[in-house]
mmCIF file of C-alpha atoms and ligand atoms in Angstrom:
data_model
loop_
_atom_site.group_PDB
_atom_site.id
_atom_site.type_symbol
_atom_site.label_atom_id
_atom_site.label_comp_id
_atom_site.label_asym_id
_atom_site.label_seq_id
_atom_site.Cartn_x
_atom_site.Cartn_y
_atom_site.Cartn_z
ATOM 1 C CA MET W 370 49.290 -27.713 20.013
ATOM 2 C CA SER W 371 47.480 -29.500 23.051
ATOM 3 C CA LYS W 372 47.590 -33.478 22.689
ATOM 4 C CA LYS W 373 44.391 -35.293 22.725
ATOM 5 C CA ILE W 374 43.888 -37.983 25.156
ATOM 6 C CA ALA W 375 40.880 -40.694 24.547
ATOM 7 C CA PHE W 376 39.266 -42.294 27.600
ATOM 8 C CA LEU W 377 36.685 -44.849 28.627
ATOM 9 C CA GLY W 378 33.919 -42.397 28.982
ATOM 10 C CA PRO W 379 31.171 -40.939 29.502
ATOM 11 C CA HIS W 380 32.505 -38.332 32.104
ATOM 12 C CA GLY W 381 32.748 -39.692 35.321
ATOM 13 C CA THR W 382 34.221 -43.195 34.923
ATOM 14 C CA PHE W 383 37.214 -44.268 36.802
ATOM 15 C CA THR W 384 39.472 -44.307 33.787
ATOM 16 C CA GLU W 385 38.881 -40.492 33.298
ATOM 17 C CA GLU W 386 39.973 -40.207 36.894
ATOM 18 C CA ALA W 387 42.964 -41.933 36.124
ATOM 19 C CA ALA W 388 43.669 -39.687 32.828
ATOM 20 C CA HIS W 389 43.425 -36.913 35.004
ATOM 21 C CA SER W 390 46.069 -37.717 37.336
ATOM 22 C CA ILE W 391 48.382 -38.954 34.435
ATOM 23 C CA PHE W 392 48.350 -35.826 32.327
ATOM 24 C CA GLU W 393 48.517 -32.172 33.293
ATOM 25 C CA ASN W 394 45.017 -31.092 32.609
ATOM 26 C CA ASP W 395 45.815 -27.540 31.235
ATOM 27 C CA GLN W 396 48.133 -29.250 28.425
ATOM 28 C CA VAL W 397 45.410 -31.502 27.084
ATOM 29 C CA GLN W 398 42.288 -32.276 25.597
ATOM 30 C CA TYR W 399 40.167 -35.128 26.972
ATOM 31 C CA ILE W 400 37.708 -37.151 24.446
ATOM 32 C CA SER W 401 35.277 -39.727 25.541
ATOM 33 C CA PHE W 402 34.649 -42.699 23.864
ATOM 34 C CA GLY W 403 32.119 -45.277 24.831
ATOM 35 C CA SER W 404 33.875 -48.552 24.796
ATOM 36 C CA ILE W 405 37.197 -49.887 25.345
ATOM 37 C CA PRO W 406 37.661 -50.653 21.466
ATOM 38 C CA ASP W 407 36.564 -47.384 20.759
ATOM 39 C CA VAL W 408 39.029 -45.704 22.837
ATOM 40 C CA LEU W 409 42.070 -48.040 21.549
ATOM 41 C CA ASP W 410 40.944 -47.885 17.889
ATOM 42 C CA ALA W 411 40.701 -43.799 18.059
ATOM 43 C CA VAL W 412 44.621 -43.891 19.168
ATOM 44 C CA ALA W 413 45.358 -46.492 16.377
ATOM 45 C CA MET W 414 43.456 -44.375 13.464
ATOM 46 C CA LYS W 415 45.337 -41.673 14.885
ATOM 47 C CA LYS W 416 42.405 -39.399 15.847
ATOM 48 C CA VAL W 417 43.834 -38.865 19.468
ATOM 49 C CA ASP W 418 47.603 -38.965 20.551
ATOM 50 C CA TYR W 419 47.036 -41.259 23.524
ATOM 51 C CA ALA W 420 44.536 -43.453 25.086
ATOM 52 C CA VAL W 421 43.858 -44.416 28.495
ATOM 53 C CA VAL W 422 42.322 -47.874 29.319
ATOM 54 C CA PRO W 423 41.906 -50.194 32.502
ATOM 55 C CA LEU W 424 44.136 -52.960 32.451
ATOM 56 C CA GLU W 425 43.970 -55.034 35.636
ATOM 57 C CA ASN W 426 42.125 -54.843 39.059
ATOM 58 C CA SER W 427 43.269 -56.404 42.279
ATOM 59 C CA ILE W 428 39.644 -58.019 42.670
ATOM 60 C CA GLU W 429 38.605 -59.400 39.380
ATOM 61 C CA GLY W 430 42.225 -59.775 37.723
ATOM 62 C CA SER W 431 42.508 -58.563 34.019
ATOM 63 C CA VAL W 432 40.340 -56.675 31.767
ATOM 64 C CA ASN W 433 40.213 -59.114 29.013
ATOM 65 C CA LEU W 434 38.957 -56.760 26.431
ATOM 66 C CA THR W 435 41.737 -54.562 26.933
ATOM 67 C CA LEU W 436 44.532 -57.494 26.821
ATOM 68 C CA ASP W 437 42.753 -58.937 23.726
ATOM 69 C CA TRP W 438 42.422 -55.348 21.864
ATOM 70 C CA ILE W 439 46.080 -54.489 22.568
ATOM 71 C CA ILE W 440 47.349 -57.917 21.378
ATOM 72 C CA HIS W 441 44.994 -58.832 18.292
ATOM 73 C CA GLU W 442 43.849 -55.456 17.058
ATOM 74 C CA MET W 443 46.594 -53.086 17.369
ATOM 75 C CA GLU W 444 50.366 -52.705 17.546
ATOM 76 C CA LEU W 445 50.925 -49.572 19.539
ATOM 77 C CA PRO W 446 52.860 -49.948 22.616
ATOM 78 C CA ILE W 447 51.992 -49.229 26.375
ATOM 79 C CA LEU W 448 53.595 -45.909 27.474
ATOM 80 C CA ALA W 449 52.632 -45.823 31.177
ATOM 81 C CA GLU W 450 50.972 -47.369 33.675
ATOM 82 C CA LEU W 451 48.949 -45.715 36.792
ATOM 83 C CA VAL W 452 47.718 -47.564 39.822
ATOM 84 C CA LEU W 453 44.395 -46.184 41.271
ATOM 85 C CA PRO W 454 42.801 -46.956 44.405
ATOM 86 C CA ILE W 455 39.155 -47.989 43.868
ATOM 87 C CA ALA W 456 36.129 -47.217 46.076
ATOM 88 C CA GLN W 457 32.598 -48.366 44.365
ATOM 89 C CA HIS W 458 29.572 -46.508 45.415
ATOM 90 C CA LEU W 459 25.995 -47.419 45.220
ATOM 91 C CA PHE W 460 23.564 -44.711 44.197
ATOM 92 C CA VAL W 461 19.998 -44.080 43.184
ATOM 93 C CA SER W 462 18.255 -41.202 41.599
ATOM 94 C CA THR W 463 17.126 -38.286 44.193
ATOM 95 C CA ALA W 464 13.718 -39.170 43.743
ATOM 96 C CA GLN W 465 14.335 -42.667 45.033
ATOM 97 C CA SER W 466 16.468 -41.727 47.816
ATOM 98 C CA SER W 467 14.331 -43.223 50.676
ATOM 99 C CA ILE W 468 14.469 -46.687 48.940
ATOM 100 C CA SER W 469 15.648 -49.502 50.736
ATOM 101 C CA LEU W 470 18.379 -51.925 49.326
ATOM 102 C CA SER W 471 15.871 -54.956 49.257
ATOM 103 C CA GLN W 472 13.527 -52.694 46.944
ATOM 104 C CA ILE W 473 15.876 -52.151 44.453
ATOM 105 C CA GLN W 474 15.029 -53.939 40.872
ATOM 106 C CA ARG W 475 17.752 -53.196 38.706
ATOM 107 C CA ILE W 476 21.809 -52.664 39.214
ATOM 108 C CA TYR W 477 23.482 -51.154 36.488
ATOM 109 C CA SER W 478 27.316 -51.219 36.207
ATOM 110 C CA HIS W 479 30.530 -52.292 34.506
ATOM 111 C CA PRO W 480 31.209 -55.860 34.882
ATOM 112 C CA GLN W 481 34.538 -55.209 36.611
ATOM 113 C CA ALA W 482 32.452 -53.057 39.341
ATOM 114 C CA ILE W 483 29.943 -55.533 39.582
ATOM 115 C CA ALA W 484 32.568 -58.275 40.238
ATOM 116 C CA GLN W 485 34.288 -56.201 42.725
ATOM 117 C CA CYS W 486 31.015 -55.716 45.025
ATOM 118 C CA ARG W 487 29.655 -59.707 44.513
ATOM 119 C CA ARG W 488 29.597 -60.290 48.202
ATOM 120 C CA PHE W 489 27.489 -57.079 48.939
ATOM 121 C CA ILE W 490 25.203 -57.649 45.699
ATOM 122 C CA HIS W 491 24.479 -61.472 46.889
ATOM 123 C CA ASN W 492 23.722 -60.149 50.397
ATOM 124 C CA HIS W 493 21.976 -57.009 50.140
ATOM 125 C CA LEU W 494 20.569 -56.884 46.752
ATOM 126 C CA THR W 495 19.258 -60.126 46.362
ATOM 127 C CA HIS W 496 16.040 -59.367 44.466
ATOM 128 C CA ALA W 497 17.881 -56.975 41.936
ATOM 129 C CA GLU W 498 18.749 -57.951 38.202
ATOM 130 C CA ILE W 499 22.169 -56.775 37.321
ATOM 131 C CA ILE W 500 22.501 -55.040 33.687
ATOM 132 C CA TYR W 501 26.015 -54.666 32.450
ATOM 133 C CA THR W 502 27.068 -51.379 31.172
ATOM 134 C CA ASN W 503 30.300 -50.357 28.919
ATOM 135 C CA SER W 504 31.313 -48.251 31.921
ATOM 136 C CA THR W 505 30.459 -47.388 35.351
ATOM 137 C CA ALA W 506 29.852 -43.563 34.506
ATOM 138 C CA GLU W 507 27.165 -45.000 31.653
ATOM 139 C CA ALA W 508 25.326 -47.015 34.497
ATOM 140 C CA ALA W 509 25.105 -43.601 36.584
ATOM 141 C CA GLU W 510 23.695 -41.622 33.414
ATOM 142 C CA THR W 511 21.099 -44.649 32.913
ATOM 143 C CA VAL W 512 19.837 -44.141 36.251
ATOM 144 C CA SER W 513 19.865 -40.496 36.147
ATOM 145 C CA GLU W 514 17.690 -40.856 33.112
ATOM 146 C CA ASN W 515 15.071 -42.816 34.966
ATOM 147 C CA PRO W 516 14.485 -41.278 37.993
ATOM 148 C CA GLU W 517 10.860 -42.608 38.862
ATOM 149 C CA LYS W 518 12.541 -46.285 38.422
ATOM 150 C CA PRO W 519 13.953 -48.368 41.418
ATOM 151 C CA TRP W 520 17.373 -48.813 39.946
ATOM 152 C CA ALA W 521 20.615 -48.031 41.119
ATOM 153 C CA ALA W 522 24.326 -47.677 39.842
ATOM 154 C CA ILE W 523 27.523 -48.550 40.860
ATOM 155 C CA GLY W 524 30.323 -46.119 40.390
ATOM 156 C CA THR W 525 32.625 -43.321 41.063
ATOM 157 C CA ARG W 526 31.929 -40.537 43.651
ATOM 158 C CA LEU W 527 32.231 -38.134 40.725
ATOM 159 C CA ALA W 528 29.546 -39.686 38.601
ATOM 160 C CA LYS W 529 27.539 -39.641 41.618
ATOM 161 C CA GLU W 530 27.913 -35.807 41.583
ATOM 162 C CA LEU W 531 27.738 -35.330 37.839
ATOM 163 C CA TYR W 532 24.395 -37.026 37.265
ATOM 164 C CA SER W 533 23.125 -35.547 40.578
ATOM 165 C CA LEU W 534 22.525 -38.701 42.014
ATOM 166 C CA THR W 535 21.978 -39.803 45.783
ATOM 167 C CA PHE W 536 24.609 -42.051 47.783
ATOM 168 C CA LEU W 537 22.702 -45.468 48.880
ATOM 169 C CA LYS W 538 25.855 -46.837 50.502
ATOM 170 C CA GLU W 539 29.327 -45.767 50.090
ATOM 171 C CA SER W 540 32.235 -48.153 49.343
ATOM 172 C CA ILE W 541 30.676 -51.428 49.089
ATOM 173 C CA GLU W 542 33.664 -53.246 47.410
ATOM 174 C CA ASP W 543 34.293 -56.409 48.698
ATOM 175 C CA TYR W 544 37.797 -55.932 49.592
ATOM 176 C CA LYS W 545 39.010 -52.844 51.285
ATOM 177 C CA ASP W 546 42.380 -52.910 49.200
ATOM 178 C CA ASN W 547 40.834 -52.503 45.844
ATOM 179 C CA TYR W 548 43.200 -51.373 43.187
ATOM 180 C CA THR W 549 43.158 -50.906 39.186
ATOM 181 C CA ARG W 550 45.972 -50.669 36.961
ATOM 182 C CA PHE W 551 45.361 -48.014 33.873
ATOM 183 C CA ILE W 552 47.419 -48.094 31.098
ATOM 184 C CA VAL W 553 48.344 -45.092 28.424
ATOM 185 C CA VAL W 554 48.786 -46.379 24.683
ATOM 186 C CA GLY W 555 50.036 -44.427 21.791
ATOM 187 C CA GLU W 556 52.663 -44.003 19.518
ATOM 188 C CA ASN W 557 55.135 -41.384 20.580
ATOM 189 C CA PRO W 558 56.724 -40.768 23.913
ATOM 190 C CA LEU W 559 54.988 -39.601 26.688
ATOM 191 C CA GLN W 560 55.956 -36.423 29.109
ATOM 192 C CA LEU W 561 54.756 -37.483 32.759
ATOM 193 C CA ARG W 562 53.935 -34.966 35.322
ATOM 194 C CA SER W 563 57.141 -34.133 36.783
ATOM 195 C CA THR W 564 56.126 -35.201 40.271
ATOM 196 C CA GLN W 565 56.093 -38.868 39.428
ATOM 197 C CA THR W 566 58.903 -40.798 40.627
ATOM 198 C CA PRO W 567 58.847 -43.955 38.424
ATOM 199 C CA SER W 568 59.477 -47.369 38.677
ATOM 200 C CA TYR W 569 59.619 -49.312 35.408
ATOM 201 C CA ARG W 570 57.885 -52.258 34.124
ATOM 202 C CA THR W 571 58.242 -54.252 30.915
ATOM 203 C CA MET W 572 55.287 -56.333 29.510
ATOM 204 C CA ILE W 573 55.852 -58.967 27.167
ATOM 205 C CA LEU W 574 53.810 -61.429 25.189
ATOM 206 C CA VAL W 575 55.376 -65.067 24.614
ATOM 207 C CA THR W 576 54.347 -67.822 22.312
ATOM 208 C CA LEU W 577 55.955 -70.906 23.091
ATOM 209 C CA PRO W 578 57.075 -73.675 20.365
ATOM 210 C CA LYS W 579 54.550 -76.257 19.733
ATOM 211 C CA ASP W 580 54.794 -79.565 21.616
ATOM 212 C CA TYR W 581 58.151 -78.604 23.694
ATOM 213 C CA PRO W 582 57.902 -80.404 27.229
ATOM 214 C CA GLY W 583 59.201 -77.826 29.719
ATOM 215 C CA ALA W 584 59.101 -74.805 27.549
ATOM 216 C CA LEU W 585 57.553 -72.363 29.978
ATOM 217 C CA TYR W 586 59.587 -73.639 32.900
ATOM 218 C CA GLN W 587 62.649 -72.710 30.734
ATOM 219 C CA VAL W 588 61.478 -69.551 29.837
ATOM 220 C CA LEU W 589 60.900 -68.618 33.857
ATOM 221 C CA ALA W 590 64.353 -69.834 34.323
ATOM 222 C CA ALA W 591 65.629 -67.580 32.039
ATOM 223 C CA PHE W 592 64.626 -64.783 34.222
ATOM 224 C CA ALA W 593 64.974 -66.720 37.627
ATOM 225 C CA TRP W 594 68.972 -67.451 37.339
ATOM 226 C CA ARG W 595 69.041 -63.762 36.372
ATOM 227 C CA LYS W 596 67.263 -62.806 39.410
ATOM 228 C CA ILE W 597 64.958 -60.748 37.346
ATOM 229 C CA ASN W 598 61.809 -60.071 39.253
ATOM 230 C CA LEU W 599 58.380 -61.038 37.647
ATOM 231 C CA SER W 600 55.139 -59.814 38.977
ATOM 232 C CA ARG W 601 52.654 -61.376 36.813
ATOM 233 C CA ILE W 602 52.324 -64.384 34.312
ATOM 234 C CA GLU W 603 48.578 -64.754 32.756
ATOM 235 C CA SER W 604 47.621 -66.991 29.877
ATOM 236 C CA ARG W 605 45.271 -65.676 26.993
ATOM 237 C CA PRO W 606 44.108 -67.691 24.319
ATOM 238 C CA THR W 607 45.854 -67.115 21.097
ATOM 239 C CA LYS W 608 41.906 -67.530 19.682
ATOM 240 C CA LYS W 609 43.574 -70.083 16.870
ATOM 241 C CA GLY W 610 42.111 -73.510 18.764
ATOM 242 C CA LEU W 611 41.555 -74.933 22.253
ATOM 243 C CA GLY W 612 44.739 -75.342 24.190
ATOM 244 C CA ASN W 613 46.840 -72.543 22.344
ATOM 245 C CA TYR W 614 47.885 -69.713 24.604
ATOM 246 C CA TYR W 615 49.937 -66.213 24.761
ATOM 247 C CA PHE W 616 51.743 -65.950 28.124
ATOM 248 C CA ILE W 617 51.513 -62.241 29.101
ATOM 249 C CA ILE W 618 54.561 -61.637 32.027
ATOM 250 C CA ASP W 619 55.262 -58.079 33.796
ATOM 251 C CA ILE W 620 58.876 -57.881 34.510
ATOM 252 C CA GLU W 621 60.002 -55.110 36.934
ATOM 253 C CA GLN W 622 62.848 -53.965 35.208
ATOM 254 C CA LYS W 623 63.330 -51.485 32.114
ATOM 255 C CA MET W 624 64.023 -52.687 28.564
ATOM 256 C CA ASP W 625 67.527 -51.241 28.284
ATOM 257 C CA ASP W 626 68.554 -53.238 31.805
ATOM 258 C CA VAL W 627 71.533 -54.991 30.960
ATOM 259 C CA LEU W 628 70.203 -58.475 32.101
ATOM 260 C CA LEU W 629 66.872 -58.201 29.521
ATOM 261 C CA PRO W 630 68.341 -58.390 26.190
ATOM 262 C CA GLY W 631 70.182 -62.019 27.319
ATOM 263 C CA ALA W 632 67.204 -63.264 29.070
ATOM 264 C CA PHE W 633 65.085 -62.605 26.050
ATOM 265 C CA ALA W 634 67.822 -64.252 23.471
ATOM 266 C CA GLU W 635 67.622 -67.059 25.635
ATOM 267 C CA ILE W 636 64.074 -67.255 25.259
ATOM 268 C CA GLU W 637 63.871 -66.971 21.582
ATOM 269 C CA ALA W 638 67.024 -69.984 21.304
ATOM 270 C CA LEU W 639 64.182 -72.107 22.767
ATOM 271 C CA GLY W 640 61.846 -71.178 19.847
ATOM 272 C CA CYS W 641 59.606 -69.011 21.701
ATOM 273 C CA GLN W 642 58.286 -65.585 20.066
ATOM 274 C CA ILE W 643 58.328 -62.644 21.995
ATOM 275 C CA ARG W 644 56.464 -59.442 21.497
ATOM 276 C CA ILE W 645 57.141 -56.402 23.886
ATOM 277 C CA LEU W 646 53.991 -54.826 24.752
ATOM 278 C CA GLY W 647 55.525 -51.921 26.291
ATOM 279 C CA SER W 648 58.463 -50.822 28.476
ATOM 280 C CA TYR W 649 57.463 -47.820 30.808
ATOM 281 C CA PRO W 650 57.196 -45.995 34.038
ATOM 282 C CA TYR W 651 54.550 -46.826 36.494
ATOM 283 C CA ASP W 652 53.167 -44.843 39.372
ATOM 284 C CA VAL W 653 50.909 -46.141 42.112
ATOM 285 C CA LYS W 654 48.606 -43.969 43.971
ATOM 286 C CA THR W 655 47.668 -44.329 47.833
ATOM 287 C CA LYS W 656 44.230 -43.888 49.280
ATOM 288 C CA ASP W 657 45.196 -40.727 50.897
ATOM 289 C CA GLU W 658 46.257 -39.313 47.700
ATOM 290 C CA VAL W 659 43.110 -39.930 45.922
ATOM 291 C CA HIS W 660 39.901 -39.365 47.771
ATOM 292 C CA SER W 661 37.255 -41.443 45.667
HETATM 293 O O1 LIG N 32 33.742 -48.148 34.169
HETATM 294 C C1 LIG N 32 34.469 -47.355 34.704
HETATM 295 O O2 LIG N 32 34.792 -46.376 35.504
HETATM 296 C C2 LIG N 32 35.764 -47.618 34.256
HETATM 297 O O3 LIG N 32 36.944 -46.841 34.148
HETATM 298 C C3 LIG N 32 36.313 -49.134 33.812
HETATM 299 C C4 LIG N 32 36.896 -49.901 35.212
HETATM 300 C C5 LIG N 32 37.723 -51.474 34.889
HETATM 301 O O4 LIG N 32 37.209 -51.611 33.693
HETATM 302 O O5 LIG N 32 38.037 -52.081 35.554
HETATM 303 C C6 LIG N 32 37.831 -49.058 35.625
HETATM 304 C C7 LIG N 32 38.063 -49.157 37.199
HETATM 305 C C8 LIG N 32 37.395 -50.391 38.117
HETATM 306 O O6 LIG N 32 37.861 -51.760 37.987
HETATM 307 C C9 LIG N 32 35.947 -50.650 37.417
HETATM 308 C C10 LIG N 32 35.749 -50.357 36.039
#
């Protein structure tokens, strides 16, 4: 029986592109959901086998909604990660194809996409009101449903095709090395495409003991003296009062690496709690591999 994959929809999102790169298309059934919580709830409630959601962007940083939902609302692990190059395009309905940038009155897009194009918007779309949507494809859909309006959307090349829109400007992201990390969440182990040559990463959530000077320093030391490479450390509020944080740490090792259990034991001996969010393979696609 084919596996069901939930992704942030509607059709034409970057997340859908990521899902298509991760799974063998003929062996799965894709189901779109309108928001990140809906995608993650679908897998938590076993309506689907796996969920694909964005996690972090190289320009704008973490997708906090994804992080918070994974931490607070569910317990399923991260099973895989894919990093995709992201090009943000500006498009309008064909009826507006001769419009100039300064005549655009509204820009629709996902907050992450808007943030990746801040400088462009500031310099060229000064008169436009920004309207945030649940996804870039939802923005494209809204613009296509209102062809008589001087509105534009920011999103994927695929959305431009699917919703029969016209380019106003291609690749408007402020930094050309724009990448987003997408993760697969689910209960059961994942069969990845055989062409992928995975590197491994373990993502953990660390809660520090109260009033313990130097606790974070000692957590990091447990990795440092073992020469375990960390690629990200980020704090998120525990939501239990100001000044209370979790630390999310990305470790460039598999969970079964010999050194990792020792590091975790040392950290737990400090009185810290560790939750393993996932220990999984990841793949990075280059711009040449993806034509967005
Ligand atoms: O709206 C989309 O197309 C998405 O897939 C979401 C999302 C994100 O949340 O980061 C994915 C990639 C880009 O960074 C911009 C938007």
